[in-house]
Structure formats: C-alpha cells, structure tokens
Amino acid sequence: MAPKYQQIAERLRAQISNGSLRPGQRLPSEPELAAEYDASRNTVRLAIAALTNQGLVTSRQGLGTFVLEPARPFTALLSRTKATPDEQHASMSLPVVSPAADESEMVRLIVETGSASRNVAERLGIEPGDQVIIRRSQLFIGDVPWQLINSYYPTDVAKGTPLEQAGRIETGSVGLLAQLGYPQQGFVDEIGARMPDATEFDFFKLASGTPVIVVSRTSYSSDRPIRLTRYIYRGDRARLLRVEGNVPDTYRHA
Amino acid sequence: MAPKYQQIAERLRAQISNGSLRPGQRLPSEPELAAEYDASRNTVRLAIAALTNQGLVTSRQGLGTFVLEPARPFTALLSRTKATPDEQHASMSLPVVSPAADESEMVRLIVETGSASRNVAERLGIEPGDQVIIRRSQLFIGDVPWQLINSYYPTDVAKGTPLEQAGRIETGSVGLLAQLGYPQQGFVDEIGARMPDATEFDFFKLASGTPVIVVSRTSYSSDRPIRLTRYIYRGDRARLLRVEGNVPDTYRHA
DNA sequence: AAGTGGTCTAGACCACGGG
DNA sequence: CCGTGGTCTAGACCACTTC
C-alpha cells in the first residue's frame, strides 16, 4: 500500500499524461484536492511537491498550481560536418541550429577579475587563487533566457587587452587571441549535468527539479590552455547536437 | 525576512560547505534540529527537503540524514583524436577513460520486441507504433551502476539476426550490421539532461534531485538510419569528454 | 473581500535499523 | 527495545492575486 500522498500524485500524473489535465490548465485547489481524496491539505501539498520536483507542474501564490507546457528544446551544435575549424570557432557561443540563429541576442556582459577556483585553476594550468579575468554573458533567444557563458582567461594572456574591457570583441575572441599570439589549435569539451545554483535558477526562471547542462571548453594554443569557457543551458530546453561522418541532411529533429 | 525553513537550510548548507559537517557525517536528528532552531519538526523537514533536492544530503529511515559524498565522476569519451573510426565505433558503449576501462562489466542484457514511440520512430524513419527490436543493457563499473544502454533496431534490419537473440555479439554490433549490409557511415548524437524515471532512479540508486544525462546516437548507413542507441548516465557521476584539434595529453582531469 | 498557495505548529502513529 | 526518519492530521496565520 503506497502512502496516500504518492497515490494522489499518481492519480494527478495519470490525469496529466492522459490529457484530462492539459498543459497550462490549473489543478483543483489544495482544499478541493484535500476534500476529493479525503486527506489533509499538508498531504496534498506533499503530492504536489513530488510533481513539482519532476517538472510536471508549477505553483504560483495567489493563482494556483498549473500543468507545465512540455519544453520545446533549442538545439546547439557541438560540431559541424562542413564547417572549417575557423568558422567553427569564430562564434563565442555554440551555434544554434533550431530555431533560427538570427533570434539569438546577447543582452548583458560583465567583465571582472577574480581568483581561480580549484576547477578553473586545474584546467588553465595555474594555481588555485591566482587572478583570472572573467567575462560573463547572458544570452536570450527572443526573450527566452537561453544560456549563460562564463569565460576565464589567465591574467598573463588577457591583461591589458580588450578582453579586460566590457563590450563586444569585433574580431571574435578567438581572432583576438590569435592576434595576441595565441592561435587556438584545439579544445577539450567536458559535458555534465547538475542542479542549478541560485544565479542560474533565477536567470532561467527554472521550476524546482530542472537540471542544467554544462559544457566546459578548455581551449589550447601550442599545448598551453588559454581560455576556459563554461556554456550553461537549462536542461529541459537544450539539446546538444554532434555529427560525425556522413549522415543525411534530415537530422534536424525540431 | 526569509522563511524559517530557508534559514535553517541556509545554516546547514553553510556548515556543510565550511566543513563542520563533513561528507558521510550524520546531521542532528530532526527533533534535535527542531529544538535547536525553535521550530516544529515539519519545518525542519522542509529545510531538509530543500537540501535533498539540491543533492547535498540524503535521508535513510531508521538511520538518519547524511551529508552526501561529492561524486567522483567517471568520464566517457565522445571522440578520440587518434582513434580510427573503426576503433571508435567498435565498442557498444562509449569508451571509459577514467577510471580504468577494465573495470567495466556488463551484467544484464534483455532483448525484446516493442512498438516505436514517437521519438524513436522519428529518428529511425519509421511510423510510430511500428515494431522495433530493443536491446537493453545495464553496465557497472566495479559494483557501481554506471550506465543504461537502450538500442532500437528497425525490424527489417534486425529480424532473424543475432541482434534478436540475447547474448553478446562477438564481432560487435557495428561489425554485425556491416556483415548484414549496413556499414555504419556516420552518426548524430543528441545530448540532453532530465530527471530520471522510476527505472533509472532504482537502477542508479539515485538520491532525489539527481538528473540523468542522455546521449541519443542515431547511426546511419547510406543515408538510412539503422539504429538508435540511448546511453543514459547518472548526472552526478558522468562527464562526457570530447577532444578536437591538437591538445596536450594532460587533459585527463581525474 | 474572497480565494489561492506559502509557512508553521503540535501533536500522532508507523516503518525501519540497530543494540 | 529505542531512536531514527516517513506519513498524516487539523488546525492557524500570512502573502499574493483578482474582483
């Protein structure tokens, strides 16, 4: 015999998946559910908490609890079959293939100096606590928060360069690094998922229970790491696409 | 003024991050915390639920609530600079680089026939509901559940072949497909993250709040999809590694 | 003002794990 | 046995939204 709150959650889940509770629709209020299932309001709230953690519903004070729309994922390319390495590295962000890349728009860029955490130091080949120059960007597609980008540069690479200033880098940061004597010759991507921190939670307006995907790209020039870039996406709306070998052109799953 | 349960959560979070509560250590019991913070036990439980959802602690009935060990991630390779395409595709699973691949061990393989979901059908170029042959594997590293692999084959490809039988494929499934007239010529990877379903939750013995990473690989032969393989990892212990261009050999971050 | 979810209390009994 | 977390109740008051 499953606990009562799990039974209530199961009934509501079933109503959501069979369509009798549609996306956007309001659930019965907590007192109504309590009466319907002969339970206390706290027990009903336990059931709703379970559904919230699974990303099925979201509650708003004063309004009610609503079935979430299934997320339409955006897709970012990790590689392109036909792009030259230059093209592939020119853009600061990973290219977006769906929907149209034109909608992409950067709205905020913060440049600051900080000390390297253990993880950052390890990848940049410096000591934890060493100064690094950090460029933080927030990108939107239309008005939807799409990704956070945090780039870390060793001080000896970026000190006294336009990288230290806020504002767009006209030639692209890869081009600028090449001009500075650090042509990008390769990179390593590490891909992981975790629960968001408070900043990420707020930026993406996440529902509780939604993870983020993190792509950590360490770029190298002549065997020396020159940059670490972290691309952070909300897990429920991002798909990373990678193509290898010959595949038909019809792989663009919406 | 933040709600009391958030204040309690914040205090406990601070004790965890500053080391006064160490990984593996038991938290004070719920009645003790209630007394310490002059709160009811339900309020303490709200605070603990918040920490659980963030993957910081886990509770076990009859024992207590414990600070989780920070996960030591395993790393799987999405690409290798020096491997030939054949080497790269020979293994059913993505190669593990850390720790030693020798520890990898498959313990369970189930082969069944089912009907294609919308997502599977779309990628295999068939109709939803069409029959597909499904091979499900569970892999461990040592005795740690490491990944789930679900492979979907169109019936006209796999019907009457060893793919339909349980048991290892001696030449590797890619070699077998080539013998059957479907040499693998390319693939598309789609990478995403989501919260686990019940099967995944049990297999990985996940704590509430841990996402899974899913790599969906569609393999093509002569412009025709011949297989869809889903590699499912627990998000807190998996890192996917991808190398492009020339990088030093020291990128093996433990 | 009325209805919603958010927070909180002070109890109760149950299920599990270890001595 | 006892102490742990798991479930559940029946209230209360607060904060937010809409009318």
Coordinates of C-alpha atoms (C1' of nucleotides) in Angstrom, one line a residue:
Chain A
M1 CA 0.0 0.0 0.0
A2 CA 1.7 3.1 -1.2
P3 CA 1.4 6.2 1.0
K4 CA -1.6 8.4 0.4
Y5 CA 0.4 11.4 -1.0
Q6 CA 2.0 9.1 -3.6
Q7 CA -1.4 7.8 -4.6
I8 CA -2.6 11.3 -5.0
A9 CA 0.5 12.2 -7.1
E10 CA 0.0 9.1 -9.2
R11 CA -3.7 10.0 -9.9
L12 CA -2.7 13.5 -10.9
R13 CA 0.2 12.2 -13.1
A14 CA -2.2 10.0 -14.9
Q15 CA -4.6 12.8 -15.5
I16 CA -1.8 14.9 -16.9
S17 CA -0.5 12.1 -19.2
N18 CA -3.9 11.1 -20.5
G19 CA -4.8 14.7 -21.3
S20 CA -7.7 15.3 -18.8
L21 CA -5.3 17.9 -17.3
R22 CA -3.8 19.8 -20.2
P23 CA -0.7 21.9 -20.2
G24 CA -1.4 25.4 -18.9
Q25 CA -4.5 24.2 -17.1
R26 CA -5.0 24.9 -13.3
L27 CA -5.2 21.9 -11.0
P28 CA -8.0 21.9 -8.4
S29 CA -7.1 24.0 -5.4
E30 CA -5.4 22.3 -2.5
P31 CA -8.5 22.4 -0.3
E32 CA -10.5 20.9 -3.2
L33 CA -8.0 18.1 -3.6
A34 CA -7.9 17.5 0.1
A35 CA -11.7 17.0 0.1
E36 CA -11.6 14.9 -3.1
Y37 CA -9.0 12.5 -1.7
D38 CA -10.1 12.7 2.0
A39 CA -6.7 13.9 3.0
S40 CA -5.3 16.9 4.9
R41 CA -4.0 19.8 3.0
N42 CA -0.4 19.0 4.0
T43 CA -0.7 15.6 2.4
V44 CA -2.0 17.2 -0.8
R45 CA 1.0 19.5 -0.7
L46 CA 3.4 16.6 -0.4
A47 CA 1.8 15.1 -3.6
I48 CA 2.2 18.5 -5.4
A49 CA 5.8 18.8 -4.2
A50 CA 6.6 15.4 -5.8
L51 CA 5.0 16.5 -9.2
T52 CA 6.9 19.8 -9.0
N53 CA 10.2 18.1 -8.5
Q54 CA 9.5 16.0 -11.6
G55 CA 9.0 19.2 -13.6
L56 CA 5.3 18.4 -14.3
V57 CA 3.6 21.3 -12.5
T58 CA 4.4 24.7 -11.0
S59 CA 2.6 26.7 -8.3
R60 CA 2.1 30.4 -8.0
Q61 CA 1.0 32.0 -4.9
G62 CA -2.4 33.6 -5.2
L63 CA -3.1 31.9 -8.5
G64 CA -2.9 28.2 -8.3
T65 CA -1.0 25.2 -9.5
F66 CA -0.6 24.7 -13.2
V67 CA 0.4 21.9 -15.6
L68 CA 3.7 22.9 -17.2
E69 CA 4.0 23.1 -21.0
P70 CA 6.3 20.4 -22.4
A71 CA 9.5 22.3 -23.2
R72 CA 10.3 22.9 -26.9
P73 CA 14.0 22.3 -26.9
F74 CA 16.5 24.5 -28.6
T75 CA 19.5 22.8 -30.3
A76 CA 23.1 23.8 -30.2
L77 CA 25.8 22.3 -32.4
L78 CA 28.9 20.8 -30.9
S79 CA 30.3 20.1 -34.3
R80 CA 29.5 20.7 -38.0
T81 CA 30.5 18.4 -40.8
K82 CA 31.1 21.1 -43.3
A83 CA 32.3 24.0 -41.3
T84 CA 36.0 24.9 -41.4
P85 CA 37.7 25.0 -38.0
D86 CA 37.8 28.8 -38.3
E87 CA 34.1 29.1 -38.8
Q88 CA 33.5 26.7 -36.1
H89 CA 35.5 28.6 -33.5
A90 CA 34.6 32.1 -34.6
S91 CA 31.4 32.5 -32.6
M92 CA 31.6 32.9 -28.9
S93 CA 28.5 30.8 -28.3
L94 CA 27.9 27.4 -29.7
P95 CA 25.9 27.8 -32.9
V96 CA 22.2 27.4 -32.6
V97 CA 20.5 25.5 -35.3
S98 CA 16.9 25.5 -34.1
P99 CA 15.1 27.7 -34.1
A100 CA 16.7 30.3 -36.4
A101 CA 20.1 31.6 -35.1
D102 CA 19.0 35.1 -36.0
E103 CA 16.9 35.4 -33.0
S104 CA 19.9 35.0 -30.7
E105 CA 20.7 38.2 -28.9
M106 CA 23.2 39.0 -26.1
V107 CA 21.9 41.4 -23.6
R108 CA 24.3 41.5 -20.7
L109 CA 28.1 41.2 -20.5
I110 CA 30.0 41.6 -17.3
V111 CA 33.8 41.6 -17.1
E112 CA 35.5 41.2 -13.7
T113 CA 38.7 40.0 -12.1
G114 CA 38.5 37.1 -9.7
S115 CA 40.6 34.3 -8.2
A116 CA 40.6 30.9 -9.8
S117 CA 38.7 28.1 -8.1
R118 CA 40.3 24.7 -7.9
N119 CA 38.4 23.5 -11.0
V120 CA 39.3 26.6 -13.1
A121 CA 42.9 26.6 -12.0
E122 CA 43.3 22.9 -12.9
R123 CA 42.1 23.4 -16.4
L124 CA 44.0 26.7 -17.0
G125 CA 47.2 25.2 -15.6
I126 CA 47.6 27.8 -12.9
E127 CA 47.4 27.8 -9.1
P128 CA 44.1 28.0 -7.2
G129 CA 43.7 31.6 -6.0
D130 CA 45.6 33.0 -9.0
Q131 CA 43.9 36.0 -10.6
V132 CA 41.8 35.4 -13.7
I133 CA 39.8 37.6 -15.9
I134 CA 36.2 36.5 -16.2
R135 CA 33.7 37.5 -18.9
R136 CA 30.1 36.6 -18.0
S137 CA 27.4 36.8 -20.7
Q138 CA 23.7 36.2 -20.6
L139 CA 22.1 35.2 -24.0
F140 CA 18.5 35.2 -24.9
I141 CA 16.6 33.7 -27.9
G142 CA 13.8 36.2 -28.4
D143 CA 13.0 37.0 -24.8
V144 CA 13.7 33.4 -23.5
P145 CA 16.8 33.1 -21.3
W146 CA 18.9 30.7 -23.4
Q147 CA 22.3 30.3 -22.0
L148 CA 24.9 31.6 -19.6
I149 CA 28.5 31.8 -20.8
N150 CA 31.4 32.3 -18.3
S151 CA 34.9 32.6 -19.8
Y152 CA 38.1 32.5 -17.7
Y153 CA 41.4 33.9 -19.0
P154 CA 44.8 33.6 -17.3
T155 CA 45.9 37.1 -16.4
D156 CA 49.1 36.9 -18.4
V157 CA 47.0 36.3 -21.5
A158 CA 44.3 38.8 -21.1
K159 CA 45.8 41.6 -19.0
G160 CA 45.9 44.9 -20.9
T161 CA 43.9 43.6 -23.8
P162 CA 40.3 44.4 -25.0
L163 CA 39.3 41.1 -23.2
E164 CA 39.6 43.1 -20.0
Q165 CA 37.1 45.6 -21.2
A166 CA 33.4 45.2 -21.4
G167 CA 32.0 45.3 -24.9
R168 CA 31.9 43.1 -27.9
I169 CA 35.2 41.8 -29.4
E170 CA 34.9 42.8 -33.0
T171 CA 37.1 40.1 -34.5
G172 CA 35.7 37.5 -32.1
S173 CA 37.7 36.4 -29.1
V174 CA 39.3 33.6 -31.0
G175 CA 40.6 36.1 -33.6
L176 CA 41.8 38.4 -30.9
L177 CA 43.6 35.7 -29.1
A178 CA 45.3 34.7 -32.4
Q179 CA 46.4 38.4 -32.8
L180 CA 47.8 38.3 -29.3
G181 CA 50.0 35.3 -30.3
Y182 CA 47.7 32.5 -29.1
P183 CA 46.1 30.9 -32.1
Q184 CA 43.5 28.3 -31.0
Q185 CA 44.7 24.9 -32.0
G186 CA 42.3 22.6 -30.2
F187 CA 40.0 22.3 -27.4
V188 CA 38.5 19.8 -24.9
D189 CA 34.8 19.7 -24.0
E190 CA 33.6 18.3 -20.8
I191 CA 29.8 17.8 -20.6
G192 CA 28.0 17.3 -17.4
A193 CA 24.6 18.0 -15.7
R194 CA 23.8 19.2 -12.2
M195 CA 21.2 21.1 -10.3
P196 CA 21.3 24.8 -10.8
D197 CA 22.7 27.3 -8.3
A198 CA 20.7 30.3 -7.2
T199 CA 22.0 32.6 -10.0
E200 CA 21.2 30.0 -12.7
F201 CA 17.8 29.3 -11.1
D202 CA 16.8 32.9 -11.2
F203 CA 18.2 33.7 -14.7
F204 CA 16.4 30.7 -16.4
K205 CA 13.3 31.2 -14.2
L206 CA 13.6 27.4 -13.5
A207 CA 11.0 25.3 -11.9
S208 CA 12.3 23.3 -9.0
G209 CA 13.6 20.0 -10.3
T210 CA 15.1 21.2 -13.6
P211 CA 18.8 20.4 -14.1
V212 CA 21.3 22.5 -16.1
I213 CA 23.7 21.2 -18.7
V214 CA 27.3 22.5 -18.5
V215 CA 29.8 22.3 -21.4
S216 CA 33.3 23.2 -20.1
R217 CA 35.5 24.0 -23.1
T218 CA 39.2 24.4 -22.5
S219 CA 41.0 25.9 -25.5
Y220 CA 44.7 25.3 -26.2
S221 CA 47.4 27.2 -28.1
S222 CA 50.7 25.4 -28.5
D223 CA 50.0 23.0 -25.7
R224 CA 49.1 25.8 -23.4
P225 CA 45.5 26.4 -22.1
I226 CA 44.5 30.0 -23.0
R227 CA 40.8 30.0 -22.0
L228 CA 38.2 28.1 -20.2
T229 CA 34.6 28.7 -21.3
R230 CA 31.6 27.3 -19.5
Y231 CA 28.3 27.2 -21.5
I232 CA 25.4 26.6 -19.2
Y233 CA 21.9 25.6 -20.5
R234 CA 18.7 24.7 -18.9
G235 CA 18.4 21.0 -19.2
D236 CA 14.7 20.9 -20.2
R237 CA 15.1 23.2 -23.2
A238 CA 18.6 22.4 -24.6
R239 CA 19.8 19.7 -26.9
L240 CA 23.4 19.5 -27.9
L241 CA 23.9 18.0 -31.4
R242 CA 27.1 16.4 -32.6
V243 CA 27.5 15.0 -36.1
E244 CA 30.2 12.6 -37.2
G245 CA 30.8 11.0 -40.6
N246 CA 28.2 11.1 -43.4
V247 CA 24.6 11.5 -42.4
P248 CA 21.6 12.7 -44.4
D249 CA 20.6 16.3 -44.1
T250 CA 17.3 15.4 -42.5
Y251 CA 18.7 15.0 -39.0
R252 CA 17.2 18.3 -37.9
H253 CA 14.7 17.0 -35.3
A254 CA 12.7 20.1 -34.4
Chain B
M1 CA 12.9 38.0 6.4
A2 CA 13.3 34.7 4.8
P3 CA 11.0 31.9 6.0
K4 CA 12.3 29.9 8.9
Y5 CA 12.8 26.7 6.9
Q6 CA 15.0 28.5 4.4
Q7 CA 17.1 30.0 7.3
I8 CA 17.6 26.5 8.7
A9 CA 18.6 25.2 5.3
E10 CA 21.0 28.0 4.9
R11 CA 22.7 27.4 8.2
L12 CA 23.0 23.7 7.4
R13 CA 24.3 24.5 3.9
A14 CA 27.0 26.8 5.5
Q15 CA 28.0 24.0 7.9
I16 CA 28.4 21.6 5.0
S17 CA 30.4 24.0 2.9
N18 CA 32.7 25.2 5.7
G19 CA 33.4 21.6 6.7
S20 CA 31.9 21.5 10.2
L21 CA 29.5 18.9 8.7
R22 CA 31.7 16.5 6.7
P23 CA 30.7 14.2 3.9
G24 CA 29.3 10.9 5.3
Q25 CA 28.5 12.5 8.6
R26 CA 25.1 12.3 10.2
L27 CA 23.1 15.5 10.7
P28 CA 21.5 16.1 14.1
S29 CA 18.2 14.3 14.2
E30 CA 15.0 16.1 13.3
P31 CA 13.8 16.5 16.9
E32 CA 17.3 17.9 17.8
L33 CA 17.2 20.4 15.0
A34 CA 13.7 21.4 15.9
A35 CA 14.8 22.1 19.4
E36 CA 18.0 23.9 18.3
Y37 CA 16.1 26.2 15.9
D38 CA 12.9 26.5 18.0
A39 CA 10.9 25.1 15.1
S40 CA 8.4 22.3 14.6
R41 CA 9.6 19.1 13.2
N42 CA 7.7 19.7 10.0
T43 CA 9.6 23.0 9.5
V44 CA 12.9 21.1 9.9
R45 CA 11.7 18.6 7.4
L46 CA 11.0 21.3 4.9
A47 CA 14.6 22.5 5.3
I48 CA 16.0 19.0 4.8
A49 CA 13.8 18.5 1.7
A50 CA 15.4 21.6 0.2
L51 CA 18.9 20.3 0.8
T52 CA 17.9 16.9 -0.5
N53 CA 16.6 18.4 -3.8
Q54 CA 20.0 20.1 -4.2
G55 CA 21.8 16.8 -3.8
L56 CA 23.6 17.8 -0.6
V57 CA 22.1 15.3 1.8
T58 CA 20.2 12.0 1.8
S59 CA 17.9 10.5 4.5
R60 CA 17.5 6.9 5.4
Q61 CA 14.7 5.7 7.5
G62 CA 15.8 4.4 10.9
L63 CA 19.3 5.7 10.4
G64 CA 19.4 9.5 9.9
T65 CA 20.2 12.1 7.4
F66 CA 23.7 12.2 6.0
V67 CA 25.9 14.6 4.1
L68 CA 26.5 13.2 0.6
E69 CA 30.0 12.4 -0.6
P70 CA 30.9 14.7 -3.5
A71 CA 30.6 12.4 -6.5
R72 CA 33.9 11.3 -8.2
P73 CA 32.8 11.4 -11.8
F74 CA 33.6 8.8 -14.4
T75 CA 34.5 10.1 -17.8
A76 CA 33.3 8.7 -21.1
L77 CA 34.8 9.7 -24.5
L78 CA 32.6 11.2 -27.2
S79 CA 35.6 11.3 -29.6
R80 CA 39.3 10.5 -29.7
T81 CA 41.9 12.3 -31.6
K82 CA 43.9 9.3 -32.5
A83 CA 41.4 6.6 -32.9
T84 CA 40.3 5.4 -36.3
P85 CA 36.6 5.5 -37.0
D86 CA 36.5 1.7 -36.7
E87 CA 38.1 1.6 -33.3
Q88 CA 35.8 4.4 -32.2
H89 CA 32.6 2.6 -33.3
A90 CA 33.6 -1.0 -32.3
S91 CA 32.5 -0.8 -28.7
M92 CA 28.9 -0.8 -27.9
S93 CA 29.3 1.6 -25.0
L94 CA 31.1 4.9 -25.2
P95 CA 34.7 4.3 -24.1
V96 CA 35.5 5.0 -20.5
V97 CA 38.8 6.8 -19.8
S98 CA 38.6 7.2 -16.1
P99 CA 39.0 5.1 -14.1
A100 CA 40.4 2.1 -16.0
A101 CA 38.1 0.7 -18.6
D102 CA 38.9 -2.8 -17.5
E103 CA 36.6 -2.5 -14.5
S104 CA 33.7 -2.1 -16.9
E105 CA 31.4 -5.1 -16.8
M106 CA 28.0 -5.8 -18.4
V107 CA 25.7 -7.7 -16.1
R108 CA 22.3 -7.8 -17.7
L109 CA 21.1 -7.8 -21.3
I110 CA 17.4 -8.0 -22.2
V111 CA 16.2 -8.3 -25.8
E112 CA 12.6 -7.6 -26.6
T113 CA 10.2 -6.5 -29.3
G114 CA 8.2 -3.4 -28.8
S115 CA 6.5 -0.6 -30.8
A116 CA 8.3 2.6 -31.6
S117 CA 7.4 5.7 -29.6
R118 CA 7.1 9.0 -31.5
N119 CA 10.7 9.9 -30.7
V120 CA 12.1 6.5 -31.7
A121 CA 10.1 6.4 -34.9
E122 CA 11.1 9.9 -35.9
R123 CA 14.8 9.1 -35.6
L124 CA 14.6 5.6 -37.3
G125 CA 12.5 7.0 -40.1
I126 CA 9.5 4.7 -39.4
E127 CA 6.0 5.2 -38.2
P128 CA 5.0 5.5 -34.5
G129 CA 3.7 2.1 -33.4
D130 CA 5.9 0.1 -35.9
Q131 CA 7.6 -2.9 -34.4
V132 CA 11.2 -2.4 -33.3
I133 CA 13.8 -4.8 -31.7
I134 CA 15.1 -3.4 -28.4
R135 CA 18.3 -4.4 -26.7
R136 CA 18.6 -3.1 -23.1
S137 CA 21.8 -3.3 -21.2
Q138 CA 22.9 -2.4 -17.7
L139 CA 26.6 -1.7 -17.2
F140 CA 28.5 -1.4 -14.0
I141 CA 32.0 -0.2 -13.1
G142 CA 33.1 -2.4 -10.3
D143 CA 29.8 -2.7 -8.5
V144 CA 28.7 0.9 -9.2
P145 CA 25.8 1.2 -11.6
W146 CA 27.3 3.2 -14.4
Q147 CA 25.0 3.4 -17.4
L148 CA 21.9 2.1 -19.1
I149 CA 22.0 1.4 -22.9
N150 CA 18.9 1.0 -24.9
S151 CA 19.3 0.2 -28.6
Y152 CA 16.4 0.3 -31.1
Y153 CA 16.6 -1.5 -34.4
P154 CA 14.1 -1.4 -37.2
T155 CA 12.5 -4.8 -37.7
D156 CA 13.7 -5.1 -41.3
V157 CA 17.2 -4.6 -40.2
A158 CA 17.4 -6.9 -37.2
K159 CA 14.7 -9.6 -37.8
G160 CA 16.2 -13.1 -37.9
T161 CA 19.7 -11.9 -37.0
P162 CA 21.7 -12.5 -33.8
L163 CA 20.6 -9.0 -32.8
E164 CA 17.2 -10.6 -32.0
Q165 CA 18.8 -13.0 -29.6
A166 CA 20.1 -12.3 -26.1
G167 CA 23.8 -12.7 -25.7
R168 CA 26.9 -10.9 -26.7
I169 CA 27.6 -10.0 -30.4
E170 CA 31.1 -11.4 -31.0
T171 CA 32.1 -9.0 -33.8
G172 CA 30.4 -6.1 -32.1
S173 CA 27.0 -4.9 -33.3
V174 CA 28.7 -2.5 -35.7
G175 CA 30.6 -5.3 -37.3
L176 CA 27.5 -7.4 -37.5
L177 CA 25.5 -4.7 -39.1
A178 CA 28.2 -4.3 -41.7
Q179 CA 28.1 -8.0 -42.4
L180 CA 24.3 -7.6 -42.9
G181 CA 24.9 -5.0 -45.5
Y182 CA 24.6 -1.9 -43.3
P183 CA 28.1 -0.5 -42.8
Q184 CA 28.0 2.4 -40.4
Q185 CA 28.9 5.6 -42.2
G186 CA 28.1 8.3 -39.7
F187 CA 26.0 9.2 -36.7
V188 CA 24.3 12.0 -34.9
D189 CA 24.5 12.5 -31.2
E190 CA 21.8 14.4 -29.3
I191 CA 22.7 15.2 -25.7
G192 CA 20.3 16.3 -23.1
A193 CA 19.5 16.1 -19.4
R194 CA 16.3 15.4 -17.5
M195 CA 15.1 14.0 -14.2
P196 CA 15.2 10.1 -14.1
D197 CA 12.1 7.9 -14.5
A198 CA 11.4 5.2 -11.9
T199 CA 13.5 2.5 -13.6
E200 CA 16.5 4.8 -13.8
F201 CA 16.0 6.0 -10.3
D202 CA 16.1 2.5 -9.0
F203 CA 19.0 1.2 -11.1
F204 CA 21.3 4.1 -10.2
K205 CA 20.1 4.2 -6.6
L206 CA 19.7 7.9 -7.1
A207 CA 19.1 10.5 -4.4
S208 CA 16.1 12.7 -5.1
G209 CA 17.4 15.7 -7.1
T210 CA 19.9 14.0 -9.3
P211 CA 19.4 14.3 -13.1
V212 CA 20.4 11.9 -15.8
I213 CA 22.4 12.6 -18.9
V214 CA 21.1 11.1 -22.1
V215 CA 23.1 10.6 -25.3
S216 CA 20.9 9.6 -28.2
R217 CA 23.0 8.3 -31.1
T218 CA 21.4 7.7 -34.4
S219 CA 23.6 5.6 -36.7
Y220 CA 23.3 5.8 -40.5
S221 CA 24.3 3.6 -43.4
S222 CA 23.9 5.0 -46.9
D223 CA 21.5 7.8 -45.7
R224 CA 19.3 5.3 -43.9
P225 CA 19.1 5.2 -40.1
I226 CA 19.9 1.6 -38.9
R227 CA 20.0 2.0 -35.2
L228 CA 19.1 4.4 -32.3
T229 CA 21.1 3.9 -29.2
R230 CA 20.4 5.8 -25.9
Y231 CA 23.2 6.0 -23.4
I232 CA 21.9 7.0 -20.0
Y233 CA 24.2 8.2 -17.2
R234 CA 23.7 9.5 -13.7
G235 CA 24.3 13.2 -14.0
D236 CA 26.4 13.5 -10.8
R237 CA 29.0 10.9 -11.7
A238 CA 29.3 11.2 -15.5
R239 CA 31.4 13.5 -17.6
L240 CA 31.4 13.3 -21.4
L241 CA 34.7 14.3 -22.9
R242 CA 35.2 15.5 -26.4
V243 CA 38.5 16.4 -28.0
E244 CA 39.0 18.4 -31.2
G245 CA 42.2 19.6 -32.8
N246 CA 45.6 19.4 -31.0
V247 CA 45.6 19.4 -27.3
P248 CA 48.2 18.3 -24.8
D249 CA 48.0 14.8 -23.4
T250 CA 47.4 16.2 -19.9
Y251 CA 43.8 16.8 -20.3
R252 CA 42.8 13.8 -18.2
H253 CA 41.2 15.6 -15.3
A254 CA 40.6 12.9 -12.7
Chain C
dA1 C1' -13.4 40.6 0.3
dA2 C1' -12.6 36.1 -1.2
dG3 C1' -9.7 32.5 -2.8
dT4 C1' -5.2 30.9 -3.8
dG5 C1' -0.7 28.9 -2.3
dG6 C1' 3.2 29.6 1.5
dT7 C1' 4.5 28.9 6.1
dC8 C1' 4.2 26.9 10.6
dT9 C1' 2.6 24.4 14.7
dA10 C1' 1.9 20.4 17.9
dG11 C1' 0.7 16.7 18.1
dA12 C1' 0.0 11.3 16.4
dC13 C1' 1.2 6.7 14.7
dC14 C1' 4.1 3.8 11.5
dA15 C1' 8.3 1.5 9.4
dC16 C1' 13.0 0.7 9.7
dG17 C1' 17.6 -0.3 11.7
dG18 C1' 20.5 -1.4 15.4
dG19 C1' 21.6 -2.9 20.1
Chain D
dC1 C1' 13.8 -2.0 23.0
dC2 C1' 14.6 2.8 21.4
dG3 C1' 15.8 6.3 18.2
dT4 C1' 15.6 7.3 13.6
dG5 C1' 13.0 9.2 9.5
dG6 C1' 8.2 8.6 6.9
dT7 C1' 3.5 9.7 6.9
dC8 C1' -0.6 12.2 8.3
dT9 C1' -3.9 15.3 10.7
dA10 C1' -6.4 19.7 11.8
dG11 C1' -5.9 23.4 12.6
dA12 C1' -3.7 28.7 12.2
dC13 C1' -2.0 32.9 10.1
dC14 C1' 0.4 35.2 6.2
dA15 C1' 1.3 36.9 1.2
dC16 C1' -0.3 37.4 -3.2
dT17 C1' -3.8 37.9 -6.9
dT18 C1' -8.2 39.0 -8.7
dC19 C1' -12.6 41.2 -8.5

